[in-house]
mmCIF file of C-alpha atoms in Angstrom:
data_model
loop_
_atom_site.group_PDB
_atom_site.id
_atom_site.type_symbol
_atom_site.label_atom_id
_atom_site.label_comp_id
_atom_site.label_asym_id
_atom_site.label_seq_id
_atom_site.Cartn_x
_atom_site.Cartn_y
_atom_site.Cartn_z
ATOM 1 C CA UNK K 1 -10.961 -50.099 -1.933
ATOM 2 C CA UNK K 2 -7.753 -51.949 -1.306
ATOM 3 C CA UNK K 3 -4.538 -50.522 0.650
ATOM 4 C CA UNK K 4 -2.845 -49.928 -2.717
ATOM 5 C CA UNK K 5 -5.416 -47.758 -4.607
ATOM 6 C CA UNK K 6 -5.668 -45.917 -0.958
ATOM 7 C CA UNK K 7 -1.996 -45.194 -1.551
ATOM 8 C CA UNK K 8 -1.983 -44.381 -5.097
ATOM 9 C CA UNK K 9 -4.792 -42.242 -4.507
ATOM 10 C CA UNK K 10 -3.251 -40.172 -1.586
ATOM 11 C CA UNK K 11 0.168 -39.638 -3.639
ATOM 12 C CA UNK K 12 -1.926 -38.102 -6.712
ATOM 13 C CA UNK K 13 -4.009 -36.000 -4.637
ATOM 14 C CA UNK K 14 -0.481 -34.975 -2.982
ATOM 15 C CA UNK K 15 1.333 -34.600 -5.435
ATOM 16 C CA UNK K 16 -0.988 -34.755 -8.963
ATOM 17 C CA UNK K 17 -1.321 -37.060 -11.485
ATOM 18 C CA UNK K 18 1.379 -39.929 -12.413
ATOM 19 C CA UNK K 19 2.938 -40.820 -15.129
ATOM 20 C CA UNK K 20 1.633 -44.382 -17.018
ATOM 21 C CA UNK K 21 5.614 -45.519 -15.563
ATOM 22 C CA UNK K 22 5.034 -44.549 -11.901
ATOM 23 C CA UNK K 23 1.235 -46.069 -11.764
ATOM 24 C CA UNK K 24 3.149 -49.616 -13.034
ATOM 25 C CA UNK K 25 5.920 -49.108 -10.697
ATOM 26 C CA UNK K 26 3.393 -48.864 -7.895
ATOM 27 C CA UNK K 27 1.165 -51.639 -9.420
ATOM 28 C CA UNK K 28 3.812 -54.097 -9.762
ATOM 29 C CA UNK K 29 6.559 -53.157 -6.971
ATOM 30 C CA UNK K 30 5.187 -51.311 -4.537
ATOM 31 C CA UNK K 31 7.146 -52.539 -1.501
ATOM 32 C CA UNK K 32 3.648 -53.475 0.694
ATOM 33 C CA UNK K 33 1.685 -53.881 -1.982
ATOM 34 C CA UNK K 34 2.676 -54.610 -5.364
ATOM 35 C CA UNK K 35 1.879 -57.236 -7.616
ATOM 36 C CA UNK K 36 4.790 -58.993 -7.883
ATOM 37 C CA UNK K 37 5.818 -58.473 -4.011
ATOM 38 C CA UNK K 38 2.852 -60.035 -2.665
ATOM 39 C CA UNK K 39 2.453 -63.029 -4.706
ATOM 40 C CA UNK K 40 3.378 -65.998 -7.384
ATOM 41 C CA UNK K 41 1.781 -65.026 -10.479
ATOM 42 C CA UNK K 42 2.341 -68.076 -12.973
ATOM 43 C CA UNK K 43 0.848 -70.906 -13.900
ATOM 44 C CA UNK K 44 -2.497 -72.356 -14.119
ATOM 45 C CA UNK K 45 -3.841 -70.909 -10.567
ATOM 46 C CA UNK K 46 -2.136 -67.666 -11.036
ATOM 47 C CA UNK K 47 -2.642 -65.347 -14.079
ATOM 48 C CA UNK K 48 -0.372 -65.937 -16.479
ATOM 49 C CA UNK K 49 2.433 -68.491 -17.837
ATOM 50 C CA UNK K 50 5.441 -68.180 -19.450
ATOM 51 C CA UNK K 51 7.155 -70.568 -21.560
ATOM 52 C CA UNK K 52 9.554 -72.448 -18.988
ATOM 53 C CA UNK K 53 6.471 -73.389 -17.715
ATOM 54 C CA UNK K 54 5.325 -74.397 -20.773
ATOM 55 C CA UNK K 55 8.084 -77.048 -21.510
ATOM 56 C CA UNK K 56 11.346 -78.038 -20.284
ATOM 57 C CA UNK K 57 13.099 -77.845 -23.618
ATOM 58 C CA UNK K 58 13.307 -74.366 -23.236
ATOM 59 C CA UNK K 59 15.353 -74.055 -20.078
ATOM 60 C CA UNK K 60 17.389 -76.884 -21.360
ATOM 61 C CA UNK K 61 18.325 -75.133 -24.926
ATOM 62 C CA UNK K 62 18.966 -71.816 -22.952
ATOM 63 C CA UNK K 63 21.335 -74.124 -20.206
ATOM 64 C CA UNK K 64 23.121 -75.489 -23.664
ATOM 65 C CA UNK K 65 23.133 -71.590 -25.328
ATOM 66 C CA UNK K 66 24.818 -70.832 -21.851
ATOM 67 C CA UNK K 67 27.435 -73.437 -22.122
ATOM 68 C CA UNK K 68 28.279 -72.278 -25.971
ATOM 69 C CA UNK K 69 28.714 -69.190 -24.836
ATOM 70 C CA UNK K 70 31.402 -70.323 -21.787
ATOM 71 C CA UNK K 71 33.309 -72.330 -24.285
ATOM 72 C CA UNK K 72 33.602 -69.280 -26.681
ATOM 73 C CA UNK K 73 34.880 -67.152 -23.750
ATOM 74 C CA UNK K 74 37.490 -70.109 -23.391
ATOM 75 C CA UNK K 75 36.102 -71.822 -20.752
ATOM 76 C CA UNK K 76 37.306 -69.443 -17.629
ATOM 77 C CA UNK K 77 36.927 -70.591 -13.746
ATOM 78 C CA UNK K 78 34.431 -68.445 -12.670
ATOM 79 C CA UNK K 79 31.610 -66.708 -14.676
ATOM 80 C CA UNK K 80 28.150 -64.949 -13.659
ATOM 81 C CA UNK K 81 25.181 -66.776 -14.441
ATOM 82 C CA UNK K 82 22.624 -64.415 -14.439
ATOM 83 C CA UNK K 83 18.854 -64.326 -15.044
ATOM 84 C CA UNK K 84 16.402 -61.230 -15.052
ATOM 85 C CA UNK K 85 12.917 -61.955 -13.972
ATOM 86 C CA UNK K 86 13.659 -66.236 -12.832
ATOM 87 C CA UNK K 87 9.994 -66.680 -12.231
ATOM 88 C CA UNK K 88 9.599 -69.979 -10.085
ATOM 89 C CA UNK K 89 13.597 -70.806 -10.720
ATOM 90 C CA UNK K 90 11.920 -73.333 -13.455
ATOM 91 C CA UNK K 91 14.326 -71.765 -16.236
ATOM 92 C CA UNK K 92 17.233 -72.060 -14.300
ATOM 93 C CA UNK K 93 16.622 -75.193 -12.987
ATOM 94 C CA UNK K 94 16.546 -77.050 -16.265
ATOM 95 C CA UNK K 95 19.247 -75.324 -17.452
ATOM 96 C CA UNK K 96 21.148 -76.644 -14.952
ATOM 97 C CA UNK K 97 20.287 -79.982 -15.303
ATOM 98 C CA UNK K 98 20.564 -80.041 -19.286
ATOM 99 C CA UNK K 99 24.252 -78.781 -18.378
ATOM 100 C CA UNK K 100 25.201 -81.091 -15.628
ATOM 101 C CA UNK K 101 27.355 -83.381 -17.698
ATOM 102 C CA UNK K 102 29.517 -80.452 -19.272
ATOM 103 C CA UNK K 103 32.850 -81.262 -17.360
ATOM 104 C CA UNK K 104 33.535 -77.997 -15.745
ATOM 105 C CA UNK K 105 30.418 -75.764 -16.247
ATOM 106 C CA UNK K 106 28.969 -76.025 -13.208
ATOM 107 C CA UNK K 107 31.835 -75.157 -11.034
ATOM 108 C CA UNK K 108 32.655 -72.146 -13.019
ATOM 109 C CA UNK K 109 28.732 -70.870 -12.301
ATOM 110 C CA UNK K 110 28.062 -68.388 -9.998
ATOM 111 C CA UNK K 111 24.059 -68.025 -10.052
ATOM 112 C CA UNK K 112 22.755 -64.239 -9.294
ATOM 113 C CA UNK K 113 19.195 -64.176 -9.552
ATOM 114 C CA UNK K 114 17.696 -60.380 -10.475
ATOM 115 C CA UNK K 115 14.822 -60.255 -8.390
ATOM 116 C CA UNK K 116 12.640 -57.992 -6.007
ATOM 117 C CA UNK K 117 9.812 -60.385 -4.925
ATOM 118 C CA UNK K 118 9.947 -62.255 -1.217
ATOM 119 C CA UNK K 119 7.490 -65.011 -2.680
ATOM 120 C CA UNK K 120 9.430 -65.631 -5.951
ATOM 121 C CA UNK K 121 13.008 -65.937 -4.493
ATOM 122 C CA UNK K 122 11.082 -68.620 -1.903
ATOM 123 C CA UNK K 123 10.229 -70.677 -5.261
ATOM 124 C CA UNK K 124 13.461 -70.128 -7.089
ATOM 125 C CA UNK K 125 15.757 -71.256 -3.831
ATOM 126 C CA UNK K 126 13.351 -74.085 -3.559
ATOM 127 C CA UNK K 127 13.974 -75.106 -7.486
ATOM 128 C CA UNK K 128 17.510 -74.598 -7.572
ATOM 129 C CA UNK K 129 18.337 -76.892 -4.526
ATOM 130 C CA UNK K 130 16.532 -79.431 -5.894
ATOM 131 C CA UNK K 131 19.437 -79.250 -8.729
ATOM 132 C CA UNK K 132 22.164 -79.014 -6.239
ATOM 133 C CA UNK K 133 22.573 -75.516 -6.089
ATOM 134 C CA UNK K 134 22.491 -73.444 -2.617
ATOM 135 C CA UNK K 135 24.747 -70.985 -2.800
ATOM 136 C CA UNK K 136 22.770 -68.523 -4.934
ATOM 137 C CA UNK K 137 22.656 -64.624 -4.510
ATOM 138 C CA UNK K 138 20.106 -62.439 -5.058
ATOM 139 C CA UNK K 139 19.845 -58.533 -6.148
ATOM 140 C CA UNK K 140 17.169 -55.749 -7.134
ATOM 141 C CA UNK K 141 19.720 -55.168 -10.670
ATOM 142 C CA UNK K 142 22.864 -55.940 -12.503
ATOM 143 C CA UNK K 143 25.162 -52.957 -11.049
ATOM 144 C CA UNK K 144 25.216 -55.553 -7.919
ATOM 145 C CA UNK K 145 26.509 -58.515 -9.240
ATOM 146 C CA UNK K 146 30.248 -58.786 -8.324
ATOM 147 C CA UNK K 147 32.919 -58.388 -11.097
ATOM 148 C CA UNK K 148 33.397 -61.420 -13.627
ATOM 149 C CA UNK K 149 32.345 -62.338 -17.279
ATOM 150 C CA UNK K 150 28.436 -63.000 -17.775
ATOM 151 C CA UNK K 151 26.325 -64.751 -18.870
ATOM 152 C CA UNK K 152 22.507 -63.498 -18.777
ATOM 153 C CA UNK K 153 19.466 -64.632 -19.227
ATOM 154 C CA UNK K 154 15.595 -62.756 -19.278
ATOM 155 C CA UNK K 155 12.614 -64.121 -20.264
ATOM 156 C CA UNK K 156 9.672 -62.316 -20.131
ATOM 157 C CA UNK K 157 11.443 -59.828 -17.879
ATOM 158 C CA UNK K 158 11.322 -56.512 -20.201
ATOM 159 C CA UNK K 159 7.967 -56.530 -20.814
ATOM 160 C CA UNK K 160 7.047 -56.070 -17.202
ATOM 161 C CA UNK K 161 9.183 -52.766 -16.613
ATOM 162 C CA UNK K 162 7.876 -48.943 -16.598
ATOM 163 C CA UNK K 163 6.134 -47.528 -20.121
ATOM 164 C CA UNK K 164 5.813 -43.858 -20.757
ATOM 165 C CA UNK K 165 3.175 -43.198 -23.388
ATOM 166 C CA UNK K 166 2.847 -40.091 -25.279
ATOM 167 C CA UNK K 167 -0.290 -38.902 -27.702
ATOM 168 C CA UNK K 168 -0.081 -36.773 -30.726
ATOM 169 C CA UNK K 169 -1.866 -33.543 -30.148
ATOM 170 C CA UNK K 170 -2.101 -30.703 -32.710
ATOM 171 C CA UNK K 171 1.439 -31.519 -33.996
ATOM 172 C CA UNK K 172 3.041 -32.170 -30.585
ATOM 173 C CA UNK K 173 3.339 -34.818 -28.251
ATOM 174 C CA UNK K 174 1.587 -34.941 -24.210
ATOM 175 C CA UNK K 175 1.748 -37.445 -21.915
ATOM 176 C CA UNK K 176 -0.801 -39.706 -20.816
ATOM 177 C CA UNK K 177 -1.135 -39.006 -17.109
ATOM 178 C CA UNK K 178 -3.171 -41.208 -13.782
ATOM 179 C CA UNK K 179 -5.472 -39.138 -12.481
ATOM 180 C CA UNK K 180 -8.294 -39.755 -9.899
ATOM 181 C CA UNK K 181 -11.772 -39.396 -11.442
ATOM 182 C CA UNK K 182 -14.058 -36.492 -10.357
ATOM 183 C CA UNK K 183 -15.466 -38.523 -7.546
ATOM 184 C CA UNK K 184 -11.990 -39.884 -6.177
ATOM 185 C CA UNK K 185 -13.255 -43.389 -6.203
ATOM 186 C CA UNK K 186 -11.618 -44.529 -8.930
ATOM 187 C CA UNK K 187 -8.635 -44.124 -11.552
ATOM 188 C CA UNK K 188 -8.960 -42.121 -15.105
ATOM 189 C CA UNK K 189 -6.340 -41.127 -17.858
ATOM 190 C CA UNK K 190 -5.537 -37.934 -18.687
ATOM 191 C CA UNK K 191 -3.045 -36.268 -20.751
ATOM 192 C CA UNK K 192 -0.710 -33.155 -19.552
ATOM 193 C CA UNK K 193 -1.437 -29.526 -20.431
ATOM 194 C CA UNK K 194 2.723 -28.936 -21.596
ATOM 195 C CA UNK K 195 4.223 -30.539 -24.280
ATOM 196 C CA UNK K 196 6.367 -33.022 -23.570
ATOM 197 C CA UNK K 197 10.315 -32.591 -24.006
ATOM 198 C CA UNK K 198 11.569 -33.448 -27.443
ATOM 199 C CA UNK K 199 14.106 -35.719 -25.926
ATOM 200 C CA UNK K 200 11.523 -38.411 -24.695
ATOM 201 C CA UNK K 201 10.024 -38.779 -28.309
ATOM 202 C CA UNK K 202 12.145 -41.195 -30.426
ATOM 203 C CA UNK K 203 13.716 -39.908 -33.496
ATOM 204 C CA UNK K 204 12.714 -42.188 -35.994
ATOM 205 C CA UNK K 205 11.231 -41.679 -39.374
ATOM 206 C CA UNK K 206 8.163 -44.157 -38.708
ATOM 207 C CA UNK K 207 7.282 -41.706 -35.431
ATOM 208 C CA UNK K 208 7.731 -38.320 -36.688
ATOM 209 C CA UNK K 209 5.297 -39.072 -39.519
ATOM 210 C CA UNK K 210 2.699 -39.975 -36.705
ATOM 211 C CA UNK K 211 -0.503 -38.766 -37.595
ATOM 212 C CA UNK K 212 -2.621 -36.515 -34.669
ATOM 213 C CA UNK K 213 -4.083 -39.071 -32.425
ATOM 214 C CA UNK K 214 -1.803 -41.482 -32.590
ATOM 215 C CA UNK K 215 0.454 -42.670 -29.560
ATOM 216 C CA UNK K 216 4.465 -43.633 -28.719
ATOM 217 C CA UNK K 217 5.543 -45.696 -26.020
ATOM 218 C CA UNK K 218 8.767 -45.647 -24.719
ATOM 219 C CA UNK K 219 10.248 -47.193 -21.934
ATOM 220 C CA UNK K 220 13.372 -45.507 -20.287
ATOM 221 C CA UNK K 221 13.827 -48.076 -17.473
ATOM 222 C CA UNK K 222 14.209 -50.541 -19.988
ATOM 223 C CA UNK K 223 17.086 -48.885 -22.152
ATOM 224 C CA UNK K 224 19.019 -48.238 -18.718
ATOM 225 C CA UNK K 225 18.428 -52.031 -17.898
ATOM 226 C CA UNK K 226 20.027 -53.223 -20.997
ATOM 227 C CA UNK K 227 22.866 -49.945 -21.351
ATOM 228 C CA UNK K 228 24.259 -51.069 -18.205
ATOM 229 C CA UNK K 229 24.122 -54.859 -19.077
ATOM 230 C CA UNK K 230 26.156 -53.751 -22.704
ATOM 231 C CA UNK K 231 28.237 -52.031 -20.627
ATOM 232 C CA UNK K 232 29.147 -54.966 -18.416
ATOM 233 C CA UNK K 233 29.568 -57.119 -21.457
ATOM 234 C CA UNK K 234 31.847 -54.761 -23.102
ATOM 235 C CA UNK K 235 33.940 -54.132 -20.095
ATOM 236 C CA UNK K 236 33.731 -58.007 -18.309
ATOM 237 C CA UNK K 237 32.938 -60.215 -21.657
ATOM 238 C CA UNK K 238 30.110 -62.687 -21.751
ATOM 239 C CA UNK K 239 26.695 -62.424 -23.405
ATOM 240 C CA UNK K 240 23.117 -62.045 -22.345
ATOM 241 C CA UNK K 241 19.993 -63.046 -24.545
ATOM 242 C CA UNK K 242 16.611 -61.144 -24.354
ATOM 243 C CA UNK K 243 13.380 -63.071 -24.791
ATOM 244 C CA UNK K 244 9.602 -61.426 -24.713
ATOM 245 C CA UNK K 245 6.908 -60.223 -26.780
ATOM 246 C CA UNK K 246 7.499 -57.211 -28.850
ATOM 247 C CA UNK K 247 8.222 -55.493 -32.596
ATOM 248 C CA UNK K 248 11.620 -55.360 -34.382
ATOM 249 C CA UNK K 249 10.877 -51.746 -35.198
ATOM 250 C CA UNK K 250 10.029 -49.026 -33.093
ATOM 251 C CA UNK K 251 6.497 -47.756 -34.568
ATOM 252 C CA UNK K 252 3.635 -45.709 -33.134
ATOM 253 C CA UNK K 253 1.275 -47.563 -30.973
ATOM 254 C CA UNK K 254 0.494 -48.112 -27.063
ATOM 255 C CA UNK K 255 0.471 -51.746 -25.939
ATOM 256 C CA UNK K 256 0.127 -51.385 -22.351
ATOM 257 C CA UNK K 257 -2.457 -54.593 -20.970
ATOM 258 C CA UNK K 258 -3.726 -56.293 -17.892
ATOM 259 C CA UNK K 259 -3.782 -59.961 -17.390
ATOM 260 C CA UNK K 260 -5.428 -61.470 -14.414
ATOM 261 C CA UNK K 261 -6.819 -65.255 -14.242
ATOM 262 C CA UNK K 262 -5.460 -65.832 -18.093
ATOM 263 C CA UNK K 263 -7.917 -63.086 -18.903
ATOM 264 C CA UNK K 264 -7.396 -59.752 -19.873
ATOM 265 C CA UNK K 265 -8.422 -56.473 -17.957
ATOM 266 C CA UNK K 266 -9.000 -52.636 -17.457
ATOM 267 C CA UNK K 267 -5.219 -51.177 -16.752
ATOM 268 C CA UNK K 268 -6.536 -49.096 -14.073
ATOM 269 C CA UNK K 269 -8.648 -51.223 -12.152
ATOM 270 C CA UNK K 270 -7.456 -53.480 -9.233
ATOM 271 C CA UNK K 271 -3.876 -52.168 -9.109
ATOM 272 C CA UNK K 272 -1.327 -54.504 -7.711
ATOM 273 C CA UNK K 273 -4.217 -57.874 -8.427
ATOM 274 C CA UNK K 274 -3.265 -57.872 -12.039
ATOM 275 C CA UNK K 275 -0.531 -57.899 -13.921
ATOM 276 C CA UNK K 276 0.680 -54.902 -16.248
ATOM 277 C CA UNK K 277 2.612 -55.492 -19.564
ATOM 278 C CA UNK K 278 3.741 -54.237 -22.564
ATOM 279 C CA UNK K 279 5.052 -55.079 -25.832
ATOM 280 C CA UNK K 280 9.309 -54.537 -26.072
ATOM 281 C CA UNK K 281 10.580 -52.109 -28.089
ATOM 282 C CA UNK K 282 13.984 -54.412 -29.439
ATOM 283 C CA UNK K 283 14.956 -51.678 -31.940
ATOM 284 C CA UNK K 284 15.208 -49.039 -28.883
ATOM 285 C CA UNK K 285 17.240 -51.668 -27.220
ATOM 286 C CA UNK K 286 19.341 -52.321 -30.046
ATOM 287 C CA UNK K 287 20.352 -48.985 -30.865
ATOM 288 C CA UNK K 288 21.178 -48.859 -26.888
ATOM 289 C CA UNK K 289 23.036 -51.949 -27.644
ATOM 290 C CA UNK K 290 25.237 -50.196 -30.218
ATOM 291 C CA UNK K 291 25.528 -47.598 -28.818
ATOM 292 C CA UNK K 292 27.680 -49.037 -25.566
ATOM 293 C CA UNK K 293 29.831 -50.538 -27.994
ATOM 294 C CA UNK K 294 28.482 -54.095 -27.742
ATOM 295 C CA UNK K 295 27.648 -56.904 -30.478
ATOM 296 C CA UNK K 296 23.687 -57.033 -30.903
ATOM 297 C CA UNK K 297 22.247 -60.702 -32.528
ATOM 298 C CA UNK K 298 19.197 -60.627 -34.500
ATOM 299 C CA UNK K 299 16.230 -59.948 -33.193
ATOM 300 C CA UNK K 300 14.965 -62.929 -34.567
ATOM 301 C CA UNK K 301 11.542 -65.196 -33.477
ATOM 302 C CA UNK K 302 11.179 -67.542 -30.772
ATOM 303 C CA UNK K 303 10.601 -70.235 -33.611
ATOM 304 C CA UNK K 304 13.295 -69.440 -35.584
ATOM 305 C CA UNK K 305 15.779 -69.096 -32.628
ATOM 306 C CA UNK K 306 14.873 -72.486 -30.433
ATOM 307 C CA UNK K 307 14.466 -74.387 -33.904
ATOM 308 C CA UNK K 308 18.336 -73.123 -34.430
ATOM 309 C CA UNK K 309 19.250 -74.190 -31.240
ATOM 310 C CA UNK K 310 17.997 -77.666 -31.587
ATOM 311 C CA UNK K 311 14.373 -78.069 -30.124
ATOM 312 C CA UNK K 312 13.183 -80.626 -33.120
ATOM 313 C CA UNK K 313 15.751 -82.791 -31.727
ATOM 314 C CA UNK K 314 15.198 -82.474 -27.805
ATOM 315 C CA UNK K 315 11.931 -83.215 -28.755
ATOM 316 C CA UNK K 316 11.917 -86.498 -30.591
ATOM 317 C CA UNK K 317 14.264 -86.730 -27.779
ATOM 318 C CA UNK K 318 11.546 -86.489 -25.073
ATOM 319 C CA UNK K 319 8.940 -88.417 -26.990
ATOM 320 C CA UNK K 320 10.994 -91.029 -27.134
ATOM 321 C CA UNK K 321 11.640 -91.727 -23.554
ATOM 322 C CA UNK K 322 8.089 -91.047 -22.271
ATOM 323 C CA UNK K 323 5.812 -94.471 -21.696
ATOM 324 C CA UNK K 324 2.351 -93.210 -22.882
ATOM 325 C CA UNK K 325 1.134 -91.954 -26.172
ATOM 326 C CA UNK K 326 -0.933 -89.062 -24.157
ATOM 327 C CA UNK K 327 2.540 -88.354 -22.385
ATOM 328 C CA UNK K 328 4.117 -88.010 -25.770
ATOM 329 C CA UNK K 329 0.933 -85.685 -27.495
ATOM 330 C CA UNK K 330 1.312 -83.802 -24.196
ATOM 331 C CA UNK K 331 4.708 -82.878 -25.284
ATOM 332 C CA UNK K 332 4.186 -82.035 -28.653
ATOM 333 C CA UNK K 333 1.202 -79.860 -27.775
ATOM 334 C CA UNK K 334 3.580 -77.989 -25.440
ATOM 335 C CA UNK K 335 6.345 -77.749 -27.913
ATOM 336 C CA UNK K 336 3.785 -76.582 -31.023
ATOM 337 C CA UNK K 337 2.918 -73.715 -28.145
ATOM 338 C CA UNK K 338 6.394 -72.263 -27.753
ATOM 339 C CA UNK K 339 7.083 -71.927 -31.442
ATOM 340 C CA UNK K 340 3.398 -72.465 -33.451
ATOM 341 C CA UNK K 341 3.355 -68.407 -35.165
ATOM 342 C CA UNK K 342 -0.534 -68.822 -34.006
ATOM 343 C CA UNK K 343 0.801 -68.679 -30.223
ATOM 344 C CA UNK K 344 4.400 -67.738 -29.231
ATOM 345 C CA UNK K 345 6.119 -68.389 -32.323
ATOM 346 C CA UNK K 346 6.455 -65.254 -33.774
ATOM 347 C CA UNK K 347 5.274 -62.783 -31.455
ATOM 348 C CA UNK K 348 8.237 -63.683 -29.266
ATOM 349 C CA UNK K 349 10.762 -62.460 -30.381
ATOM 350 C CA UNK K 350 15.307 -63.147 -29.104
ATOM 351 C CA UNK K 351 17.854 -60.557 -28.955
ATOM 352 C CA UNK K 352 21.044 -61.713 -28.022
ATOM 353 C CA UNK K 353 24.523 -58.810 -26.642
ATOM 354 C CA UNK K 354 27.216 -59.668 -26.449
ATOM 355 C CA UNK K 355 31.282 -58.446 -26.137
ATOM 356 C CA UNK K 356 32.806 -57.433 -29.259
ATOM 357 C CA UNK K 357 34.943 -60.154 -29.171
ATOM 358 C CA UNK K 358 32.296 -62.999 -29.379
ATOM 359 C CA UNK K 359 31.332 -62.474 -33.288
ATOM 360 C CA UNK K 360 29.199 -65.241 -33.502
ATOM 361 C CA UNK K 361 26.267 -66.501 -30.859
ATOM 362 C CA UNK K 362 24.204 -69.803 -31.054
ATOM 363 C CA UNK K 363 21.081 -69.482 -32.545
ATOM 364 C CA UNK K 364 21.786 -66.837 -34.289
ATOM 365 C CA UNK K 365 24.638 -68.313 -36.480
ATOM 366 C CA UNK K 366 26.030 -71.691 -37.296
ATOM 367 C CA UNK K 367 27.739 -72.177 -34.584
ATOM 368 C CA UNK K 368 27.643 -75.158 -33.224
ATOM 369 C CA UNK K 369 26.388 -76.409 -29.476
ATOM 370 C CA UNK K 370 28.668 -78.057 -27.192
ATOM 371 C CA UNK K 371 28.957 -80.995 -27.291
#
């Protein structure tokens, strides 16, 4: 049994059974043994990979979204460049570079880098000096980064945080609960004995007409992640976009999953040597959204959205300078991967926020990039 079950076990038979959101938050960010503490996840020798990865046109087309959006904000002398979740720094780094010839970008920028993990904030420091930047601060969330306008990045970053889940039973709604089995050698669900409060059941048409059986997900850490980046929008200006798998409409259903080695898992077994994940809710978030008072964009698809920001350009671009044709089919296989609808085309889905007074944002209107 490894140190992190051990634990998990000894809090439950403390203090009983946890919630699906306090089993990930152990899982994934325990501060000895979590997932993402203790290692670096991506790529081809790690268990998953995400789509900077995948390509270099999409750091570069979110580096040219961030410079759009600095223009429209009139092109101050300091802003916050902020990404949620940076991975290796890989997304950063090529947004950099796609930006280095914008006279005045980079020495507005002010990088702040949300993240919790030792090993990844190695990688990204490593990645972003290779692109000339040093001077880059990190923090565990947004409430740290100092005063300023914005402008934020996440990829794949919701979709990692906390999920409550909730089953229909007998007309009301219990949670679904970590228990240890009967032996204490392992991990089981459960659901509680009390109802659960009204207040953590969303009030939406499509879930009140849940049949018995059927299950809710909700995710409270998320819609105080993104509350207190509308906030900051609202009250500092900028604008953030939101990229990860999800629905457009919040709908009955539990998504939660395990990846490890590219292959999926048993949630329970082997916490914190697999990853957790589950699908976003972007209606929750845009009604949270609205609700601070800030501008929500779309959601639209990943295709739709990196097509409108000009990927069938960069593209040809890239082909074009390469010296091989397997170089060249190498880049159109990774391309056809970030926006084919039979990979990440569709099922990714891009929200953008921003302050009320930024109307329109690029790729999600016709506005046009900088040039």
């Amino acid at each position: 049994m490894s140190p992190l079950f051990n634990h998990i076990r000894a809090r439950i038979l403390r203090d009983g059974p946890l919630s699906v959101a306090q089993f990930m938050e152990e899982a994934l960010g325990n501060r000895d043994y979590g997932y993402y503490i203790t290692r670096d996840p991506l790529g081809a020798r790690g268990d998953f990979i995400t789509a900077p990865e995948i390509s270099q046109v999409f750091g570069e087309l979110l580096g040219m979204w961030s410079a759009s959006v600095w223009e429209s904000l009139g092109r101050p002398s300091l802003f916050r460049w902020v990404e949620m979740g940076p991975g290796r720094g890989t997304l950063m780094a090529d947004a950099i570079r796609a930006t280095r010839r914008l006279d005045g970008f980079h020495a507005a920028a002010n990088i702040h880098l949300i993240e919790s993990s030792p090993v990844l904030q190695t990688a990204q420091a490593n990645a972003l000096s290779t692109v000339g930047f040093k001077d880059v601060s990190w923090h565990r969330d947004l409430s740290q980064v100092p005063e300023g306008p914005v402008i934020c990045m996440a990829n794949e970053f919701f979709d990692a945080l906390p999920v409550r889940q909730f089953q229909k039973v007998v007309s009301s709604w219990r949670e679904r609960l970590v228990d240890v089995t009967e032996t204490k050698d392992g991990l089981r669900f459960v659901l509680s004995t009390a109802a659960a409060k009204p207040h953590f059941i969303p009030d939406t048409e499509t879930i009140r007409k849940t049949a018995d059986g059927g299950w809710v997900e909700t995710s409270p850490t998320s819609m105080r992640i993104v509350h207190t980046l509308a906030d900051r929008l609202v009250s500092s200006g900028g604008a953030a976009v939101i990229i990860d798998y999800g629905h457009t409409q919040t709908a009955p259903g539990e998504t939660l999953q395990a990846v490890q080695n590219h292959t999926f898992g048993d949630v329970l077994d082997h916490p914190g040597e697999q990853d957790l994940t589950a699908h976003v809710d972007f209606d929750a978030l845009g009604r949270i959204v609205l609700h601070a008072g800030a501008v929500k964009h779309g959601p639209t698809t990943q295709n739709a959205y990196l097509n409108a920001m000009g990927l069938p350009i960069r593209a040809r671009q890239l082909a074009a300078a390469v010296a091989s044709v397997d170089q060249g089919q190498s880049i159109a296989r990774a391309i056809d991967r970030l926006v084919n609808p039979e990979h990440m085309g569709t099922l990714f889905k891009v929200m953008g926020i921003s302050a009320p007074n930024l109307a329109n944002l690029v790729g999600f209107s016709q506005s046009s990039l900088p040039q």
